[in-house]
Coordinates of C-alpha atoms in Angstrom, one line a residue:
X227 CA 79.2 42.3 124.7
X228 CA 79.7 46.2 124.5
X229 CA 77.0 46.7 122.0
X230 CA 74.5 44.4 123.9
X231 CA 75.1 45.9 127.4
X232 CA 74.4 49.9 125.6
X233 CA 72.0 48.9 122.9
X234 CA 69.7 51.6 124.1
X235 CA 72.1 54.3 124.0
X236 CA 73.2 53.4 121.3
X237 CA 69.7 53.5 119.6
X238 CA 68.7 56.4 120.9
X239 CA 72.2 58.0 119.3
X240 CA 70.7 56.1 116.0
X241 CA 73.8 54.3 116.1
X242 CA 71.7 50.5 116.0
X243 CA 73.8 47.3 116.8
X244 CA 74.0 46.3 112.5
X245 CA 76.3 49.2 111.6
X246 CA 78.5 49.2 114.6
X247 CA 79.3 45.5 114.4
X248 CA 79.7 46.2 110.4
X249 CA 82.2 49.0 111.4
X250 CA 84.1 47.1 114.0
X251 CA 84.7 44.1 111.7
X252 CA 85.6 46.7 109.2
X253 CA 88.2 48.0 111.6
X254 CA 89.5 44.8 112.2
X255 CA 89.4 43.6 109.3
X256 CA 92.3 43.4 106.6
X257 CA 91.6 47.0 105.5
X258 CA 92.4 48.5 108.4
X259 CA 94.0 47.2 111.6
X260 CA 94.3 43.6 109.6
X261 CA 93.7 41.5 113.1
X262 CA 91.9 38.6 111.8
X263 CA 90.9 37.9 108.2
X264 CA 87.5 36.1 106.5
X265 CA 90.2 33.3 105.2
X266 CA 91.3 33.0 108.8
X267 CA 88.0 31.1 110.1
X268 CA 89.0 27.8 107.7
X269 CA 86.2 27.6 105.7
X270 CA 85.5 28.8 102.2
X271 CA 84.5 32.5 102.8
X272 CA 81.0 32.1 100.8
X273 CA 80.2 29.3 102.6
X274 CA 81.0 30.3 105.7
X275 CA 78.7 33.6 105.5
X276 CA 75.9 31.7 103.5
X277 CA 75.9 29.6 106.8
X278 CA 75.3 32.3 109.0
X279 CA 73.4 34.3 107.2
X280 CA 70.8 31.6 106.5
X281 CA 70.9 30.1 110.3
X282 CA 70.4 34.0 111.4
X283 CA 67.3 34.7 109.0
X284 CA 65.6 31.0 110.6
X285 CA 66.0 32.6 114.2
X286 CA 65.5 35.7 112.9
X287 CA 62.3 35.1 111.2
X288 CA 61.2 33.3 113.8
X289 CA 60.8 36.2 116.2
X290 CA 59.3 38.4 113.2
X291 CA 56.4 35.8 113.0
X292 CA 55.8 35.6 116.5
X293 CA 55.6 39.1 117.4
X294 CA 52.6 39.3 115.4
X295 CA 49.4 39.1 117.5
X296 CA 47.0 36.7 117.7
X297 CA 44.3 37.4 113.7
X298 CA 46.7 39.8 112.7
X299 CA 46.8 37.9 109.2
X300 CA 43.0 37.8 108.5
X301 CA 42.2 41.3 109.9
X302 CA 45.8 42.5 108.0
X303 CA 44.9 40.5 104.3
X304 CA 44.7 43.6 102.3
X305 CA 48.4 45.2 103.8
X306 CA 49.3 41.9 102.5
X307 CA 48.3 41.4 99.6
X308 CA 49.2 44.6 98.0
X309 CA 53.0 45.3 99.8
X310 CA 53.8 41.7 98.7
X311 CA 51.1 40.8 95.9
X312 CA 52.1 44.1 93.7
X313 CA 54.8 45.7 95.6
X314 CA 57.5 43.1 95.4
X315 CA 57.2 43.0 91.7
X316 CA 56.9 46.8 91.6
X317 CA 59.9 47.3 93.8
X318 CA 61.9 44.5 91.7
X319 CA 61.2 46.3 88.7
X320 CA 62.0 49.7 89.4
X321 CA 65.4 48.4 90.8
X322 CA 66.1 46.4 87.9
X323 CA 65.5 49.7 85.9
X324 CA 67.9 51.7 88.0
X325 CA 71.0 49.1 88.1
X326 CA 70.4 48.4 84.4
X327 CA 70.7 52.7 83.4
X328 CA 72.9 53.4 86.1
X329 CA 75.6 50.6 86.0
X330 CA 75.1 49.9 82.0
X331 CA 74.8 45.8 83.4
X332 CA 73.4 43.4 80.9
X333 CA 69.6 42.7 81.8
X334 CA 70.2 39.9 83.6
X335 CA 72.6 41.0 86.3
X336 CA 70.7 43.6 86.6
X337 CA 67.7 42.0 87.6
X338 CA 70.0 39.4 89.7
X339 CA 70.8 42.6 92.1
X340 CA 67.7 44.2 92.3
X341 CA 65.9 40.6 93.2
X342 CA 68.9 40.2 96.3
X343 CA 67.8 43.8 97.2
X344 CA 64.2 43.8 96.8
X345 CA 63.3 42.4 99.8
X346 CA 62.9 44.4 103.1
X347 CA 65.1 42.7 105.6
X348 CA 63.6 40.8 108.9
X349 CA 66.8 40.5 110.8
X350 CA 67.8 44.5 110.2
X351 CA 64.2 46.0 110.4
X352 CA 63.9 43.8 114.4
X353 CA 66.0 46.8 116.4
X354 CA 64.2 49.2 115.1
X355 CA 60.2 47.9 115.7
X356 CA 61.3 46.4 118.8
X357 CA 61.9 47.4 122.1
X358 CA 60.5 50.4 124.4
X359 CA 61.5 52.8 121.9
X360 CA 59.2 51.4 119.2
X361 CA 56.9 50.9 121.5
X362 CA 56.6 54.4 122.3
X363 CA 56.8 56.1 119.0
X364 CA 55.7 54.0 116.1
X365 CA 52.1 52.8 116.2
X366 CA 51.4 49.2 116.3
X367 CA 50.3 49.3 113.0
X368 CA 52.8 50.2 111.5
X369 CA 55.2 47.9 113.2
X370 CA 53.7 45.2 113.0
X371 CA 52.7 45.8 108.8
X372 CA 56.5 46.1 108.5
X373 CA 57.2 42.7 110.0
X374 CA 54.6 41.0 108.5
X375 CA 55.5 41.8 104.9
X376 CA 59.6 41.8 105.8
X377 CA 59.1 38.0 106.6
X378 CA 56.7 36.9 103.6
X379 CA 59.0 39.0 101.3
X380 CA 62.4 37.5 102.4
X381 CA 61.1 34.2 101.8
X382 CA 60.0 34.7 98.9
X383 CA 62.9 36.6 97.9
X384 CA 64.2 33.2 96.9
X385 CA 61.6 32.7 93.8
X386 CA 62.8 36.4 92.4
X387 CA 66.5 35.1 92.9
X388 CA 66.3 32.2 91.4
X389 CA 64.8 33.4 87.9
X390 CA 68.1 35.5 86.8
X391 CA 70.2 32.8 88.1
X392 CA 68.6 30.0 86.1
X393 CA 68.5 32.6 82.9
X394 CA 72.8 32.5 83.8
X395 CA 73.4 29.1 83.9
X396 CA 70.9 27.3 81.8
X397 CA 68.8 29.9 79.9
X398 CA 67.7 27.1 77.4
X399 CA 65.4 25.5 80.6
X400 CA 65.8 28.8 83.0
X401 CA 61.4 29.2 82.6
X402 CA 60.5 25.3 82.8
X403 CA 63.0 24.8 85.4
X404 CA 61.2 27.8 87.2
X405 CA 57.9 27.0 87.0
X406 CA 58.3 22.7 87.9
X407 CA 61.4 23.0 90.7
X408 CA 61.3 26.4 92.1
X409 CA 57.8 27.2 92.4
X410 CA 56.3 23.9 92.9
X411 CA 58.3 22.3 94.9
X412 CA 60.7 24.9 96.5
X413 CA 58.3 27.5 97.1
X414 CA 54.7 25.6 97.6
X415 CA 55.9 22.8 98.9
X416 CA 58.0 25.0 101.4
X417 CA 54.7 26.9 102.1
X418 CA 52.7 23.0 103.0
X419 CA 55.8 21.9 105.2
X420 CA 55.8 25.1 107.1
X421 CA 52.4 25.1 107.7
X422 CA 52.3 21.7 108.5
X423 CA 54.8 21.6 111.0
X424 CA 54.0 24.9 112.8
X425 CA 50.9 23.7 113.4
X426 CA 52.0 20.7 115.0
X427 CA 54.5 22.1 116.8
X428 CA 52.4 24.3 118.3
X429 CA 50.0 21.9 119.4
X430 CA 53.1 20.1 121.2
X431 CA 53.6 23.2 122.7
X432 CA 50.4 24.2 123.8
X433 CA 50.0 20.3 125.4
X434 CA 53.5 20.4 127.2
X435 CA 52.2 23.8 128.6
X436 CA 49.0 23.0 130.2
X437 CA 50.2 19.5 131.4
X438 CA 52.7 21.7 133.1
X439 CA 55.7 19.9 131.3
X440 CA 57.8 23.4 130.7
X441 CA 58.5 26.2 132.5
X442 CA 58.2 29.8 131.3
X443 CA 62.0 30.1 131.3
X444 CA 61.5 27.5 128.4
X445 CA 60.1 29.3 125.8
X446 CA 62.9 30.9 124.3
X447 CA 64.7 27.6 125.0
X448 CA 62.2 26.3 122.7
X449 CA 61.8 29.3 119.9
X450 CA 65.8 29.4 119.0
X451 CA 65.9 25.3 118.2
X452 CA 62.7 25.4 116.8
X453 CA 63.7 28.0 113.8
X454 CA 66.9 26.0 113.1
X455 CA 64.7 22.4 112.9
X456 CA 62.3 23.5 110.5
X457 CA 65.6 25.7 108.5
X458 CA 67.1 22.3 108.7
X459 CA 64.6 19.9 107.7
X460 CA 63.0 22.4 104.9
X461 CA 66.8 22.5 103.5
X462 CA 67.1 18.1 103.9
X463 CA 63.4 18.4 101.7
X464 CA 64.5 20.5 99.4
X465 CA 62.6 23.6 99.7
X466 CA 63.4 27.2 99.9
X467 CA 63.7 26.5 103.6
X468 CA 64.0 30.3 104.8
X469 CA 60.0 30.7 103.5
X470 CA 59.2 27.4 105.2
X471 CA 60.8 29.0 109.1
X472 CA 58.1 32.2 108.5
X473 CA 54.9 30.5 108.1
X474 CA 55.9 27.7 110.4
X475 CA 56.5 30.0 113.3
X476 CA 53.4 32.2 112.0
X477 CA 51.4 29.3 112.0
X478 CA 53.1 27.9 115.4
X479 CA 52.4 32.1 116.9
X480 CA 48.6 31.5 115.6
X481 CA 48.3 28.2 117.8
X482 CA 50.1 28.8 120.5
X483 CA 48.3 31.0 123.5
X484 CA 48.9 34.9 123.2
X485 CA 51.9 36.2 124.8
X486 CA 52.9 40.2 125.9
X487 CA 55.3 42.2 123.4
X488 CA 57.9 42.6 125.9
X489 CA 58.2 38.7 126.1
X490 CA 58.7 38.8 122.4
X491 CA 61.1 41.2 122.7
X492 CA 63.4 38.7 124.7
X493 CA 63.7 36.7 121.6
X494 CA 64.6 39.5 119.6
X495 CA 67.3 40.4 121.9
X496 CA 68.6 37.0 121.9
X497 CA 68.7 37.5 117.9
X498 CA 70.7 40.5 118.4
X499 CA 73.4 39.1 120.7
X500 CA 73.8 36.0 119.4
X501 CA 72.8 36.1 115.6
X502 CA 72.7 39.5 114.4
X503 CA 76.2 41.3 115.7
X504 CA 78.1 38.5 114.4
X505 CA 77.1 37.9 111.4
X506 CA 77.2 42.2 110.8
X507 CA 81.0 41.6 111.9
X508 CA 82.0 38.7 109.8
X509 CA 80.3 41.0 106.5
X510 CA 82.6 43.6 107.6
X511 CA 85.6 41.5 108.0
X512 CA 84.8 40.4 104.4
X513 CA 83.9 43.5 103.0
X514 CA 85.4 43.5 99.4
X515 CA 86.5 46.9 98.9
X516 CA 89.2 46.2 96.2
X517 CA 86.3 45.3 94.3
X518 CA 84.6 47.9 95.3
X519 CA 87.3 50.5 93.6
X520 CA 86.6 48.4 90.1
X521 CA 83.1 49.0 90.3
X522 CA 83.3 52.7 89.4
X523 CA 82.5 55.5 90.9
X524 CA 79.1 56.2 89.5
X525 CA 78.2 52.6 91.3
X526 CA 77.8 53.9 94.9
X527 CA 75.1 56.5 94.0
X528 CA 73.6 54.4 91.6
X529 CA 72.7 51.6 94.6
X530 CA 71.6 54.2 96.6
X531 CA 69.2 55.2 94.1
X532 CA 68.1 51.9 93.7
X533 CA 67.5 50.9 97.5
X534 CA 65.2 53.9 98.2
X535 CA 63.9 54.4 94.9
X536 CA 62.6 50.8 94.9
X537 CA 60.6 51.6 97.8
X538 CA 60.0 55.6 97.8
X539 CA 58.4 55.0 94.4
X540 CA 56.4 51.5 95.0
X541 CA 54.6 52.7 98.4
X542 CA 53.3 55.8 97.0
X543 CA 52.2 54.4 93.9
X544 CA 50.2 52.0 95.7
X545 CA 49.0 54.6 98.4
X546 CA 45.5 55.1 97.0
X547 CA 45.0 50.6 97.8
X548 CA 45.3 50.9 101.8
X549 CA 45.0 55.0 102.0
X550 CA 42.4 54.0 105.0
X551 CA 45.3 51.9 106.6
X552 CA 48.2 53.8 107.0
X553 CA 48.0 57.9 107.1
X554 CA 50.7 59.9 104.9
X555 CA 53.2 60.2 108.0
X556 CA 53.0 56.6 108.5
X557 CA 53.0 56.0 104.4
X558 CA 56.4 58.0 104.1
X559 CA 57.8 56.0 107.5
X560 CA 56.8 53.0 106.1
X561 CA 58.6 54.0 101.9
X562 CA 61.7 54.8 103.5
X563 CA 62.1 52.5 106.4
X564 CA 62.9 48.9 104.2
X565 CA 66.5 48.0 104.9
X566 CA 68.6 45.6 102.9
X567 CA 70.9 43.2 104.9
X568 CA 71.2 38.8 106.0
X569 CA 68.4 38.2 103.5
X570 CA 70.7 40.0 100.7
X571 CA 73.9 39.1 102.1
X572 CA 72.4 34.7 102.3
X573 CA 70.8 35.3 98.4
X574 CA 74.1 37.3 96.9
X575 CA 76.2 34.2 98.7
X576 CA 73.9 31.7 97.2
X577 CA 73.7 33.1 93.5
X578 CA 77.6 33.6 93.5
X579 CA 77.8 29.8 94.4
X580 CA 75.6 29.1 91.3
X581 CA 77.1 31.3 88.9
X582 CA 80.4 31.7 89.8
X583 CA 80.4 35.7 89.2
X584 CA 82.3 37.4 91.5
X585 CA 80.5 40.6 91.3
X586 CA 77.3 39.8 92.5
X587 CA 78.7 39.5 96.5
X588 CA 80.7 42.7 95.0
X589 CA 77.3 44.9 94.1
X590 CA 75.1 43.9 97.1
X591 CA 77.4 44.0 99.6
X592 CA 77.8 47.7 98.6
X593 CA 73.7 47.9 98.7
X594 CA 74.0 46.7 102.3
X595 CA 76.3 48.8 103.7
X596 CA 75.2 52.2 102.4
X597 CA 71.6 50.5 103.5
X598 CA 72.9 49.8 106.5
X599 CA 74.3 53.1 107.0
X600 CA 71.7 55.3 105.3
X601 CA 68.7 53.2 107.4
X602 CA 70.8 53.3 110.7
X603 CA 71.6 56.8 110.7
X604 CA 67.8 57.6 110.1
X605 CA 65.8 55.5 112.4
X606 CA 65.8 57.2 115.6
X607 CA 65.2 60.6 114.1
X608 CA 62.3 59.0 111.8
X609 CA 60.5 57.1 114.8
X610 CA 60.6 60.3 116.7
X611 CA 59.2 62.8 114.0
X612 CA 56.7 59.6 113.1
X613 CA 56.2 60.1 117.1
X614 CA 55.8 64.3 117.0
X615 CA 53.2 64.0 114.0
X616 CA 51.4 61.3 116.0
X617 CA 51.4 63.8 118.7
X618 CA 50.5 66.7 116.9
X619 CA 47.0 65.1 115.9
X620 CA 45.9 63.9 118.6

């Protein structure tokens, strides 16, 4: 309630609402106060933050896809298809390079973290492009580019997963297995539900609306349930449901009529209060920092290196393919600014449920807390030098 009532202080202090609710469930946490414990809660503690992570990505992503205006995704095609086209593979290989020479991890792991912390996170990135802040000093442009590809990429996320956790557990049929149940099914057929269903959602919508069936008040009424539905049903179909929530609600934002940015922005602040801050506390009530100790001390840096290399090196290399897009203040904003967090925190719980290997929740939850931390600390001052250099041009 605290953190929801001073979000904007506490934004403009850089101190966003995802590392305070990770340091108060730190603090009361076992490893420090020791009020309430992860075990406390009575259900298995991967379970349990699987759960929420994956319902908080649905509402989550949800907002992210309809934020974006009305054409952005014809008029936006070639952001897209180079950020996600080249740059997720890009950013997954230069990771996978890092951990692998860093933490001397076989291969495999190694490419099992970097795919968990490839993806830019939705849920994380929402405080920062959001709001009268983000309104006032990062350009449209650039906000909306980052929440476009942080939504395609999380879902997708799932595909890059998937590959070193098949090679773990049954490396004999880890490509065939890939290519027939993951992509096919999982990942396409998530892509024809989504669509299918945003569309008719929206036209539901759009009907209820002009025979005056809803009220305004309604629409967020509408939004949270309508994330969870498609989460749910895309996850009773067997699909990679969390892709199938994005391009249902950008399908469903394409159909429905055009609504202002600061209506959008009430969705994201329902997010926040009633999504994001708890899940951020449960992590840090979990936080395994026993584990952490047996990790090495080399591993700290090492993830670091990983998280903003991934992305420092990827957007620059591929600068010259949308040079006449984004400008080089905008270019650096956009290499540093790619948070890791739920979508990390949902795939490191699900690949430790398929593999059994403790250290995988170990590694990334390290990733997303120095993520959380380094991105947190650095987004005020960015958006307001991304603001002066703006300024300074014009």
């Amino acid at each position: 309630m605290v953190l929801s009532l001073f979000s904007t202080l506490f934004q403009r202090l850089s101190l966003p609402g995802p590392l305070l609710a990770l340091a108060f469930g730190a603090l009361i946490g076992p490893y420090a106060v020791d009020v309430i414990r992860i075990e406390d809660f009575g259900v298995p503690s991967g379970t349990l933050l699987e759960q929420a992570a994956r319902a908080t990505l649905a509402v989550g992503l949800t907002g992210v896809a309809l934020r974006l205006p009305h054409g952005y995704w014809k008029r936006n095609i070639r952001w897209i298809s180079v950020i996600i086209g080249l740059g997720m593979l890009a950013m997954l290989a230069v990771a996978t390079g890092v951990l692998a020479v860093g933490l001397g991890a076989p291969f495999v792991m190694a490419l099992l973290i970097a795919a968990i912390i490839t993806p830019t996170d939705p849920v994380v990135t929402t405080p920062v492009v959001t709001g009268s802040m983000a309104e006032e000093k990062i350009p449209k442009r650039v906000r909306y580019n980052l929440s476009a590809e942080s939504g395609i990429n999380d879902g997708l996320g799932y595909l890059f997963v998937m590959l070193p956790v098949l090679l773990m557990i049954s490396p004999a049929t880890a490509w065939q297995d890939l290519l027939l149940k993951v992509v096919l099914w999982e990942v396409l057929g998530a892509a024809v539900f989504g669509a299918v269903i945003g569309y008719l959602l929206g036209k539901l919508f759009v009907l209820a609306k002009n025979k005056h069936l809803m009220e305004e008040s309604s629409y967020l009424g509408f939004v949270v349930p309508f994330g969870l539905f498609v989460l749910g049903a895309g996850k009773l179909l067997g699909t990679d449901a969390v892709l199938a929530v994005f391009i249902a609600a950008a399908v469903f934002g394409q159909v429905i009529p055009q609504r202002d940015e600061s209506q959008e922005d009430k969705v994201d602040d329902a997010v926040n209060r009633f999504f994001l801050l708890p899940v951020f506390m449960l992590l840090g009530i979990a936080l395994p920092i026993a584990e952490w100790g047996q990790l090495g001390w080399a591993a700290p840096a090492v993830i670091i290196a990983a998280i903003l290399g991934r992305r420092l090196i990827t957007v620059w290399a591929l600068r010259p393919l949308f040079s006449n897009l984004h400008d080089r203040s905008e270019t650096f904003f956009l290499s540093w600014f790619a948070p890791v967090g739920v979508s990390a925190l949902f795939y490191a719980t699900l690949a430790e449920r398929h593999t059994g290997n403790p250290d995988i929740f170990a590694y990334a939850t390290l990733a997303i807390t120095t993520s959380v931390l380094i991105h947190g600390l650095s987004s005020a001052p960015l958006s307001a030098w991304l603001h002066r250099q703006h300024a300074a041009r014009t």
